[in-house]
Tab-separated table of C-alpha atoms and ligand atoms in Angstrom:
chain	number	residue	atom	x	y	z
I	1	UNK	CA	20.895	-6.769	20.235
I	2	UNK	CA	23.552	-4.288	21.243
I	3	UNK	CA	23.160	-2.345	24.514
I	4	UNK	CA	21.505	1.032	24.151
I	5	UNK	CA	24.055	3.807	23.817
I	6	UNK	CA	24.005	6.202	26.736
I	7	UNK	CA	24.768	8.955	24.302
I	8	UNK	CA	23.361	8.235	20.862
I	9	UNK	CA	25.333	9.627	17.997
I	10	UNK	CA	24.112	13.009	16.769
I	11	UNK	CA	22.383	13.235	13.447
I	12	UNK	CA	24.825	13.638	10.579
I	13	UNK	CA	23.920	16.478	8.250
I	14	UNK	CA	26.184	15.989	5.296
I	15	UNK	CA	26.996	12.452	4.191
I	16	UNK	CA	27.856	11.041	0.872
I	17	UNK	CA	24.961	8.759	0.264
I	18	UNK	CA	25.214	5.473	-1.460
I	19	UNK	CA	21.937	3.730	-0.525
I	20	UNK	CA	23.469	0.313	-1.094
I	21	UNK	CA	26.400	0.962	1.317
I	22	UNK	CA	24.462	2.921	3.919
I	23	UNK	CA	21.531	0.459	4.108
I	24	UNK	CA	23.387	-2.759	3.218
I	25	UNK	CA	22.467	-4.619	6.384
I	26	UNK	CA	18.779	-3.627	6.091
I	27	UNK	CA	18.766	-4.725	2.386
I	28	UNK	CA	20.196	-8.075	3.277
I	29	UNK	CA	17.851	-8.469	6.285
I	30	UNK	CA	14.795	-7.662	4.145
I	31	UNK	CA	15.788	-10.288	1.642
I	32	UNK	CA	16.237	-12.839	4.481
I	33	UNK	CA	12.987	-11.727	6.171
I	34	UNK	CA	10.978	-12.065	2.964
I	35	UNK	CA	11.547	-15.859	3.055
I	36	UNK	CA	9.832	-16.180	6.495
I	37	UNK	CA	7.835	-13.041	7.200
I	38	UNK	CA	4.981	-12.434	4.649
I	39	UNK	CA	6.156	-9.427	2.636
I	40	UNK	CA	9.211	-9.124	4.896
I	41	UNK	CA	7.186	-7.041	7.436
I	42	UNK	CA	4.612	-7.451	10.250
I	43	UNK	CA	2.252	-4.650	9.162
I	44	UNK	CA	1.406	-3.382	5.675
I	45	UNK	CA	2.114	0.135	6.855
I	46	UNK	CA	5.757	-0.780	7.344
I	47	UNK	CA	6.218	-2.152	3.827
I	48	UNK	CA	6.963	1.110	2.067
I	49	UNK	CA	10.526	1.878	3.208
I	50	UNK	CA	13.104	3.404	0.935
I	51	UNK	CA	15.237	1.712	-0.411
I	52	UNK	CA	13.713	-1.170	1.639
I	53	UNK	CA	11.756	-1.315	4.881
I	54	UNK	CA	14.533	-0.614	7.390
I	55	UNK	CA	15.504	-2.901	10.281
I	56	UNK	CA	16.235	-1.474	13.675
I	57	UNK	CA	18.510	-2.487	16.470
I	58	UNK	CA	17.794	-0.279	19.452
I	59	UNK	CA	16.400	3.092	20.535
I	60	UNK	CA	16.787	5.499	23.353
I	61	UNK	CA	15.252	8.907	23.976
I	62	UNK	CA	14.985	10.826	20.732
I	63	UNK	CA	17.186	8.451	18.736
I	64	UNK	CA	16.717	5.127	17.002
I	65	UNK	CA	19.577	3.133	15.445
I	66	UNK	CA	19.169	0.788	12.446
I	67	UNK	CA	21.089	-2.457	11.938
I	68	UNK	CA	23.567	-0.722	9.724
I	69	UNK	CA	24.468	1.455	12.707
I	70	UNK	CA	22.849	4.595	11.308
I	71	UNK	CA	21.507	6.787	14.055
I	72	UNK	CA	18.415	8.860	13.454
I	73	UNK	CA	16.728	11.703	15.303
I	74	UNK	CA	13.396	9.920	15.389
I	75	UNK	CA	10.128	11.745	14.584
I	76	UNK	CA	8.352	8.430	13.860
I	77	UNK	CA	8.330	7.297	17.568
I	78	UNK	CA	6.718	4.011	16.732
I	79	UNK	CA	4.009	5.876	14.665
I	80	UNK	CA	3.238	8.210	17.587
I	81	UNK	CA	3.333	6.276	20.845
I	82	UNK	CA	6.751	7.498	22.005
I	83	UNK	CA	5.528	10.730	23.590
I	84	UNK	CA	8.312	10.464	26.186
I	85	UNK	CA	10.862	9.232	23.663
I	86	UNK	CA	12.143	5.681	23.430
I	87	UNK	CA	12.655	3.628	26.620
I	88	UNK	CA	11.804	6.444	28.950
I	89	UNK	CA	13.430	5.631	32.346
I	90	UNK	CA	10.283	5.905	34.464
I	91	UNK	CA	8.443	3.552	32.161
I	92	UNK	CA	11.317	1.071	31.954
I	93	UNK	CA	11.566	1.013	35.737
I	94	UNK	CA	7.780	0.440	36.145
I	95	UNK	CA	7.770	-2.411	33.634
I	96	UNK	CA	10.930	-3.960	35.111
I	97	UNK	CA	9.347	-3.868	38.520
I	98	UNK	CA	6.214	-5.566	37.209
I	99	UNK	CA	7.626	-8.306	34.971
I	100	UNK	CA	8.643	-10.733	37.800
I	101	UNK	CA	5.173	-10.245	39.463
I	102	UNK	CA	3.305	-11.883	36.627
I	103	UNK	CA	1.737	-10.707	33.379
I	104	UNK	CA	-1.853	-11.986	33.051
I	105	UNK	CA	-4.296	-12.917	35.781
I	106	UNK	CA	-7.593	-13.187	33.925
I	107	UNK	CA	-8.880	-10.874	36.639
I	108	UNK	CA	-8.591	-7.329	37.790
I	109	UNK	CA	-5.669	-5.441	39.378
I	110	UNK	CA	-5.639	-2.348	41.476
I	111	UNK	CA	-3.203	-0.895	38.880
I	112	UNK	CA	-5.831	-0.950	36.162
I	113	UNK	CA	-8.243	0.825	38.465
I	114	UNK	CA	-5.612	3.432	39.082
I	115	UNK	CA	-5.210	3.795	35.310
I	116	UNK	CA	-9.032	4.133	34.882
I	117	UNK	CA	-9.043	6.863	37.480
I	118	UNK	CA	-6.309	8.731	35.629
I	119	UNK	CA	-8.640	8.676	32.653
I	120	UNK	CA	-11.742	9.771	34.556
I	121	UNK	CA	-9.803	12.775	35.926
I	122	UNK	CA	-7.995	13.683	32.637
I	123	UNK	CA	-10.514	13.107	29.859
I	124	UNK	CA	-13.712	15.212	29.677
I	125	UNK	CA	-15.917	12.458	28.160
I	126	UNK	CA	-14.588	9.703	30.469
I	127	UNK	CA	-17.073	8.738	33.161
I	128	UNK	CA	-16.204	5.067	32.611
I	129	UNK	CA	-13.350	3.373	30.739
I	130	UNK	CA	-12.635	-0.059	29.312
I	131	UNK	CA	-9.091	-1.162	28.243
I	132	UNK	CA	-7.915	-3.263	25.342
I	133	UNK	CA	-4.711	-3.803	23.389
I	134	UNK	CA	-5.049	-1.797	20.134
I	135	UNK	CA	-6.826	1.160	18.679
I	136	UNK	CA	-8.464	-1.006	16.079
I	137	UNK	CA	-10.303	-3.189	18.613
I	138	UNK	CA	-11.397	-0.212	20.686
I	139	UNK	CA	-12.946	1.384	17.626
I	140	UNK	CA	-14.784	-1.912	17.130
I	141	UNK	CA	-16.238	-1.638	20.623
I	142	UNK	CA	-17.176	2.004	20.059
I	143	UNK	CA	-19.178	1.106	16.941
I	144	UNK	CA	-20.758	-1.787	18.725
I	145	UNK	CA	-21.829	0.369	21.617
I	146	UNK	CA	-23.241	2.985	19.287
I	147	UNK	CA	-25.236	0.468	17.292
I	148	UNK	CA	-26.510	-1.214	20.429
I	149	UNK	CA	-27.518	2.061	21.993
I	150	UNK	CA	-29.273	3.557	19.006
I	151	UNK	CA	-30.620	0.388	17.411
I	152	UNK	CA	-29.284	1.804	14.063
I	153	UNK	CA	-26.680	0.449	11.747
I	154	UNK	CA	-25.184	3.306	9.649
I	155	UNK	CA	-21.739	4.607	10.639
I	156	UNK	CA	-20.681	7.985	9.116
I	157	UNK	CA	-16.943	8.613	8.760
I	158	UNK	CA	-14.757	11.103	6.919
I	159	UNK	CA	-12.672	10.586	3.832
I	160	UNK	CA	-8.937	10.286	4.663
I	161	UNK	CA	-9.569	9.340	8.321
I	162	UNK	CA	-8.199	6.009	9.549
I	163	UNK	CA	-9.857	3.972	12.321
I	164	UNK	CA	-8.035	0.656	12.199
I	165	UNK	CA	-7.948	-2.169	9.726
I	166	UNK	CA	-11.192	-4.058	10.363
I	167	UNK	CA	-13.849	-4.420	7.711
I	168	UNK	CA	-16.688	-2.280	9.111
I	169	UNK	CA	-14.672	0.888	9.109
I	170	UNK	CA	-11.787	0.418	6.747
I	171	UNK	CA	-13.169	2.595	3.937
I	172	UNK	CA	-12.035	5.618	1.998
I	173	UNK	CA	-8.831	6.119	3.893
I	174	UNK	CA	-6.734	6.920	0.853
I	175	UNK	CA	-9.077	6.284	-2.143
I	176	UNK	CA	-7.851	6.785	-5.754
I	177	UNK	CA	-9.813	9.813	-7.004
I	178	UNK	CA	-11.344	7.917	-9.917
I	179	UNK	CA	-13.033	5.524	-7.506
I	180	UNK	CA	-13.867	8.017	-4.789
I	181	UNK	CA	-17.058	9.635	-6.140
I	182	UNK	CA	-17.869	13.337	-6.083
I	183	UNK	CA	-15.959	15.621	-3.697
I	184	UNK	CA	-19.066	16.650	-1.753
I	185	UNK	CA	-20.625	13.183	-1.722
I	186	UNK	CA	-17.851	10.539	-1.686
I	187	UNK	CA	-18.663	6.876	-2.224
I	188	UNK	CA	-17.079	4.192	0.052
I	189	UNK	CA	-13.815	2.785	-1.267
I	190	UNK	CA	-12.532	-0.540	0.070
I	191	UNK	CA	-8.730	-0.492	0.260
I	192	UNK	CA	-8.129	-4.195	0.895
I	193	UNK	CA	-8.650	-7.216	-1.201
I	194	UNK	CA	-10.761	-9.706	0.798
I	195	UNK	CA	-13.016	-7.102	2.335
I	196	UNK	CA	-16.651	-7.878	2.175
I	197	UNK	CA	-18.419	-5.247	0.088
I	198	UNK	CA	-21.507	-5.582	2.238
I	199	UNK	CA	-19.594	-4.365	5.310
I	200	UNK	CA	-19.500	-0.825	3.952
I	201	UNK	CA	-23.135	-0.750	2.843
I	202	UNK	CA	-23.685	0.628	6.267
I	203	UNK	CA	-20.954	3.244	5.996
I	204	UNK	CA	-21.556	6.793	4.902
I	205	UNK	CA	-18.492	8.693	3.686
I	206	UNK	CA	-18.287	12.484	4.248
I	207	UNK	CA	-15.794	15.078	3.205
I	208	UNK	CA	-13.764	16.516	6.156
I	209	UNK	CA	-14.338	20.117	7.094
I	210	UNK	CA	-17.390	20.505	4.792
I	211	UNK	CA	-20.177	21.664	7.079
I	212	UNK	CA	-22.697	21.818	4.231
I	213	UNK	CA	-22.115	18.163	3.306
I	214	UNK	CA	-22.460	17.258	6.986
I	215	UNK	CA	-25.764	19.042	7.221
I	216	UNK	CA	-26.966	17.294	4.085
I	217	UNK	CA	-26.170	13.957	5.631
I	218	UNK	CA	-28.435	14.850	8.505
I	219	UNK	CA	-31.262	16.077	6.271
I	220	UNK	CA	-30.997	13.382	3.657
I	221	UNK	CA	-32.608	9.898	3.539
I	222	UNK	CA	-30.195	8.493	6.182
I	223	UNK	CA	-30.722	11.314	8.674
I	224	UNK	CA	-32.385	9.160	11.375
I	225	UNK	CA	-30.488	5.963	10.579
I	226	UNK	CA	-26.923	7.040	11.587
I	227	UNK	CA	-25.820	5.300	14.791
I	228	UNK	CA	-22.494	7.206	14.998
I	229	UNK	CA	-20.333	9.819	13.447
I	230	UNK	CA	-16.708	8.877	13.977
I	231	UNK	CA	-13.746	11.181	13.300
I	232	UNK	CA	-10.165	11.991	14.104
I	233	UNK	CA	-10.933	15.286	15.814
I	234	UNK	CA	-7.641	16.574	14.399
I	235	UNK	CA	-7.089	14.654	11.213
I	236	UNK	CA	-3.622	13.163	11.751
I	237	UNK	CA	-3.665	10.294	9.239
I	238	UNK	CA	-3.879	12.650	6.227
I	239	UNK	CA	-1.489	15.613	6.472
I	240	UNK	CA	-2.549	16.796	9.999
I	241	UNK	CA	-5.681	18.860	9.280
I	242	UNK	CA	-7.390	20.560	12.220
I	243	UNK	CA	-11.137	20.974	12.118
I	244	UNK	CA	-12.147	24.352	10.553
I	245	UNK	CA	-13.594	26.848	12.988
I	246	UNK	CA	-17.102	25.744	13.985
I	247	UNK	CA	-16.919	22.333	12.235
I	248	UNK	CA	-16.806	20.268	15.458
I	249	UNK	CA	-19.592	22.389	17.004
I	250	UNK	CA	-21.729	21.669	13.938
I	251	UNK	CA	-20.963	17.976	14.207
I	252	UNK	CA	-21.890	18.032	17.885
I	253	UNK	CA	-25.195	19.897	17.265
I	254	UNK	CA	-26.276	17.693	14.352
I	255	UNK	CA	-25.486	14.411	16.027
I	256	UNK	CA	-27.220	15.472	19.289
I	257	UNK	CA	-30.258	16.625	17.348
I	258	UNK	CA	-30.628	13.346	15.489
I	259	UNK	CA	-29.826	10.842	18.283
I	260	UNK	CA	-26.460	9.939	16.648
I	261	UNK	CA	-23.468	9.310	18.873
I	262	UNK	CA	-20.329	11.395	18.316
I	263	UNK	CA	-17.159	9.326	18.583
I	264	UNK	CA	-13.704	10.800	18.658
I	265	UNK	CA	-10.831	8.516	17.542
I	266	UNK	CA	-8.131	9.957	19.710
I	267	UNK	CA	-5.717	7.095	19.041
I	268	UNK	CA	-3.113	9.655	17.816
I	269	UNK	CA	-4.305	12.866	19.509
I	270	UNK	CA	-4.989	11.349	22.972
I	271	UNK	CA	-2.324	12.324	25.519
I	272	UNK	CA	-0.311	13.752	22.571
I	273	UNK	CA	-1.830	17.118	21.649
I	274	UNK	CA	-2.666	17.701	25.320
I	275	UNK	CA	-3.100	15.588	28.449
I	276	UNK	CA	-6.880	15.866	27.968
I	277	UNK	CA	-6.594	14.970	24.277
I	278	UNK	CA	-8.101	16.941	21.356
I	279	UNK	CA	-11.356	17.215	23.235
I	280	UNK	CA	-9.629	19.444	25.835
I	281	UNK	CA	-8.180	21.674	23.105
I	282	UNK	CA	-11.367	22.037	21.125
I	283	UNK	CA	-13.845	22.071	24.032
I	284	UNK	CA	-16.288	19.981	21.970
I	285	UNK	CA	-16.950	16.810	23.919
I	286	UNK	CA	-17.891	13.539	22.221
I	287	UNK	CA	-20.053	10.750	23.594
I	288	UNK	CA	-17.314	8.157	23.265
I	289	UNK	CA	-13.584	8.439	22.592
I	290	UNK	CA	-10.903	5.899	21.742
I	291	UNK	CA	-7.300	6.082	22.882
I	292	UNK	CA	-4.075	4.085	22.302
I	293	UNK	CA	-0.529	4.996	21.182
I	294	UNK	CA	0.745	7.818	23.523
I	295	UNK	CA	-1.045	6.449	26.576
I	296	UNK	CA	1.341	3.487	26.768
I	297	UNK	CA	4.746	4.547	25.430
I	298	UNK	CA	4.634	1.712	22.898
I	299	UNK	CA	3.329	-1.032	25.154
I	300	UNK	CA	0.188	-2.610	23.706
I	301	UNK	CA	-2.687	-0.898	25.478
I	302	UNK	CA	-5.718	1.063	24.385
I	303	UNK	CA	-8.914	2.458	25.907
I	304	UNK	CA	-12.396	3.525	25.218
I	305	UNK	CA	-13.975	6.203	27.407
I	306	UNK	CA	-17.483	7.557	27.528
I	307	UNK	CA	-20.450	8.452	29.630
I	308	UNK	CA	-21.591	6.010	32.283
I	309	UNK	CA	-24.825	5.140	30.662
I	310	UNK	CA	-23.269	4.162	27.319
I	311	UNK	CA	-20.353	2.368	28.859
I	312	UNK	CA	-22.794	0.378	31.082
I	313	UNK	CA	-24.004	-1.378	27.895
I	314	UNK	CA	-20.893	-3.574	28.259
I	315	UNK	CA	-22.814	-5.190	31.146
I	316	UNK	CA	-26.069	-5.296	29.220
I	317	UNK	CA	-25.311	-7.546	26.280
I	318	UNK	CA	-22.624	-5.634	24.383
I	319	UNK	CA	-19.681	-7.969	24.236
I	320	UNK	CA	-16.107	-6.792	24.759
I	321	UNK	CA	-13.316	-9.339	25.382
I	322	UNK	CA	-9.593	-9.779	25.043
I	323	UNK	CA	-7.105	-12.167	26.652
I	324	UNK	CA	-4.384	-9.498	26.769
I	325	UNK	CA	-6.567	-6.682	28.085
I	326	UNK	CA	-4.821	-4.909	30.986
I	327	UNK	CA	-1.833	-7.188	30.899
I	328	UNK	CA	0.272	-6.120	33.842
I	329	UNK	CA	3.332	-4.780	31.986
I	330	UNK	CA	1.236	-2.621	29.685
I	331	UNK	CA	-0.791	-1.223	32.618
I	332	UNK	CA	2.454	-0.464	34.457
I	333	UNK	CA	3.801	1.248	31.375
I	334	UNK	CA	0.611	3.322	30.946
I	335	UNK	CA	0.487	4.361	34.618
I	336	UNK	CA	4.129	5.475	34.469
I	337	UNK	CA	3.621	7.259	31.143
I	338	UNK	CA	0.537	9.207	32.360
I	339	UNK	CA	2.190	9.982	35.741
I	340	UNK	CA	5.193	11.376	33.910
I	341	UNK	CA	3.058	13.393	31.459
I	342	UNK	CA	1.026	14.870	34.291
I	343	UNK	CA	4.057	15.680	36.532
I	344	UNK	CA	5.137	19.292	37.182
I	345	UNK	CA	1.846	20.629	35.899
I	346	UNK	CA	2.409	19.193	32.429
I	347	UNK	CA	6.073	20.158	31.965
I	348	UNK	CA	6.437	17.470	29.291
I	349	UNK	CA	3.865	19.214	27.096
I	350	UNK	CA	5.549	22.571	27.515
I	351	UNK	CA	8.785	20.969	26.333
I	352	UNK	CA	7.082	19.339	23.365
I	353	UNK	CA	5.457	22.687	22.488
I	354	UNK	CA	8.794	24.490	22.744
I	355	UNK	CA	10.784	21.870	20.758
I	356	UNK	CA	8.054	21.439	18.153
I	357	UNK	CA	7.666	25.184	17.635
I	358	UNK	CA	11.403	25.539	17.342
I	359	UNK	CA	11.475	22.853	14.702
I	360	UNK	CA	8.516	24.170	12.721
I	361	UNK	CA	10.010	27.707	12.738
I	362	UNK	CA	13.421	26.428	11.762
I	363	UNK	CA	11.985	24.306	8.877
I	364	UNK	CA	10.027	27.352	7.654
I	365	UNK	CA	13.211	29.424	7.830
I	366	UNK	CA	15.457	27.062	5.845
I	367	UNK	CA	12.715	26.618	3.233
I	368	UNK	CA	12.237	30.381	2.926
I	369	UNK	CA	16.034	30.921	2.674
I	370	UNK	CA	16.253	28.379	-0.127
I	371	UNK	CA	13.144	29.585	-1.886
I	372	UNK	CA	11.346	26.271	-1.526
I	373	UNK	CA	7.532	26.041	-1.184
I	374	UNK	CA	7.647	23.750	1.820
I	375	UNK	CA	4.403	23.913	3.816
I	376	UNK	CA	4.485	23.096	7.520
I	377	UNK	CA	0.989	22.453	8.921
I	378	UNK	CA	-0.244	21.127	12.264
I	379	UNK	CA	0.690	21.314	15.873
I	380	UNK	CA	4.054	21.244	17.585
I	381	UNK	CA	3.265	17.726	18.854
I	382	UNK	CA	2.388	16.458	15.376
I	383	UNK	CA	2.855	18.331	12.111
I	384	UNK	CA	3.256	17.573	8.479
I	385	UNK	CA	5.503	18.782	5.655
I	386	UNK	CA	4.277	19.063	2.109
I	387	UNK	CA	5.286	20.745	-1.131
I	388	UNK	CA	3.512	22.536	-3.940
I	389	UNK	CA	0.620	23.985	-1.970
I	390	UNK	CA	-0.201	26.880	0.267
I	391	UNK	CA	-2.910	25.082	2.222
I	392	UNK	CA	-5.031	21.937	2.361
I	393	UNK	CA	-8.194	21.369	4.334
I	394	UNK	CA	-9.189	17.788	3.532
I	395	UNK	CA	-8.166	14.550	1.866
I	396	UNK	CA	-8.543	15.730	-1.683
I	397	UNK	CA	-6.689	19.007	-1.295
I	398	UNK	CA	-3.950	17.102	0.538
I	399	UNK	CA	-3.365	14.499	-2.210
I	400	UNK	CA	-3.112	17.348	-4.765
I	401	UNK	CA	0.174	18.376	-3.119
I	402	UNK	CA	3.489	17.410	-4.694
I	403	UNK	CA	3.880	13.996	-3.074
I	404	UNK	CA	6.743	12.946	-5.272
I	405	UNK	CA	8.807	15.844	-3.905
I	406	UNK	CA	7.689	14.938	-0.381
I	407	UNK	CA	8.874	11.377	-0.912
I	408	UNK	CA	12.288	12.486	-2.104
I	409	UNK	CA	12.598	14.981	0.761
I	410	UNK	CA	11.801	12.223	3.329
I	411	UNK	CA	14.415	9.891	1.805
I	412	UNK	CA	16.962	12.733	1.781
I	413	UNK	CA	16.246	13.401	5.447
I	414	UNK	CA	16.576	9.689	6.239
I	415	UNK	CA	19.963	9.701	4.453
I	416	UNK	CA	20.985	12.571	6.764
I	417	UNK	CA	19.956	10.933	9.995
I	418	UNK	CA	16.416	12.290	10.462
I	419	UNK	CA	13.558	9.788	10.455
I	420	UNK	CA	10.040	11.054	9.598
I	421	UNK	CA	6.897	9.001	8.918
I	422	UNK	CA	6.371	7.997	5.280
I	423	UNK	CA	3.400	10.299	5.030
I	424	UNK	CA	5.447	13.326	6.048
I	425	UNK	CA	4.130	13.555	9.599
I	426	UNK	CA	6.643	14.498	12.327
I	427	UNK	CA	5.871	13.373	15.919
I	428	UNK	CA	7.625	15.198	18.779
I	429	UNK	CA	8.488	13.820	22.134
I	430	UNK	CA	9.545	15.233	25.475
I	431	UNK	CA	12.945	13.605	24.846
I	432	UNK	CA	13.817	15.821	21.840
I	433	UNK	CA	16.248	18.596	22.800
I	434	UNK	CA	17.698	21.695	21.159
I	435	UNK	CA	20.625	19.687	19.703
I	436	UNK	CA	18.237	17.316	18.010
I	437	UNK	CA	16.073	20.072	16.698
I	438	UNK	CA	18.983	22.186	15.309
I	439	UNK	CA	20.618	19.135	13.713
I	440	UNK	CA	17.268	18.257	12.095
I	441	UNK	CA	16.852	21.791	10.721
I	442	UNK	CA	20.351	21.696	9.244
I	443	UNK	CA	19.647	18.307	7.709
I	444	UNK	CA	16.442	19.581	6.238
I	445	UNK	CA	18.214	22.492	4.633
I	446	UNK	CA	20.736	20.083	3.118
I	447	UNK	CA	17.935	17.755	2.036
I	448	UNK	CA	16.075	20.581	0.290
I	449	UNK	CA	19.251	21.429	-1.656
I	450	UNK	CA	19.834	17.784	-2.510
I	451	UNK	CA	16.380	17.335	-4.016
I	452	UNK	CA	16.168	20.709	-5.808
Z	501	PMP	N1	-7.249	5.163	14.783
Z	501	PMP	C1	-6.265	6.013	14.397
Z	501	PMP	C2	-6.575	7.497	14.407
Z	501	PMP	C3	-5.000	5.538	14.164
Z	501	PMP	O1	-3.999	6.395	13.788
Z	501	PMP	C4	-4.678	4.141	14.301
Z	501	PMP	C5	-3.372	3.571	14.014
Z	501	PMP	N2	-2.529	4.259	13.270
Z	501	PMP	C6	-5.804	3.334	14.665
Z	501	PMP	C7	-7.062	3.878	14.913
Z	501	PMP	C8	-5.581	1.868	14.821
Z	501	PMP	O2	-4.860	1.577	15.979
Z	501	PMP	P1	-3.984	0.283	16.120
Z	501	PMP	O3	-2.878	0.357	15.060
Z	501	PMP	O4	-3.464	0.357	17.507
Z	501	PMP	O5	-4.925	-0.853	15.977
């Protein structure tokens, strides 16, 4: 581990690229890792790197450096958590101060109450909060609360939305079309071997942004059997697709009318698209919401928030546990992150908005100049780049885009010192500055030429 550079090297925009030279250390490390780590990685979502899953040495601010010494302007940010950039000083200081004071007490701390109070003042649906260590497990608690409260079993979710990797909800995230059923009435698709087919017997799959299909779900045979409707209120796991006008309102009305709980999975949107999450942008308030990623700057911490009556079920027979819940360093990181995000009346968000808009505009400009049909869709804090389409509104229209060109574009960006998620989503942070953005736009222009 080398010390973090005070001044990370700027992104290079024109390099002769020989993958085997540029990524030699990662290629060797991947070979070595594959003999001890299953598949050479610690999450299946990290297995798809090009030419291999890359290995990283250190990161600071907007930059991450791989073990070959290549420096990248980073728009992956740990898959979203790095809202303040890597190793933000306020968070590092808070964690360093906490570490010698102990990590786990199997009891409460005042710091976690402070964190809960930050939630109840920031998040519209948050009368009460519980903390855990990952988005996946907080979704599990949300479903459990919904089933306990309603006495029903069916969970409705949308095609292309991801809510963690556990059996009861890992369905139809990226289904092959020939196994996905009709567009307006999708059938559940299990993405993992070893999943129990019976776990999705209680899952109803709906097409995103299709109000008519949603209404049919609440007039059809399951109408009074649906415990919860869960969604990413802005669909970030498939191309960044906002809800169409009126769609969330329809979902809110139908769920309320049928005694179904509305759950927002704000694991990505929470504290990213706004301090109050997607619910503060849309004004449509769910019964329960789940948070992770940006709340903790990369330290393992997650939350579920909801109204007091529902959350009280945790004291009335609904089990939620976790040895690592509110471990002291994660709580310190989260308090420091949220304090920084809230400071100066949300200056961090204004900066993200400015830098993200500058980047989106610049990418549109270079694509236009080069006559390339690059589509930039989403928000300054999280947007997606695709080819071969003028719009997409749901999973099926998204996967009809030219994903081969997208893949080649992303590799060409990586080769030029710009790191974007493998699905083409760019996450911004308050650490990105004009120099990063302008270097990224230049790199994108070069990348578009290289893949033409
Ligand atoms: N929900 C959403 C919307 C997510 O994006 C993710 C992770 N990418 C999860 C849930 C699962 O969170 P975790 O990886 O922390 O378990």
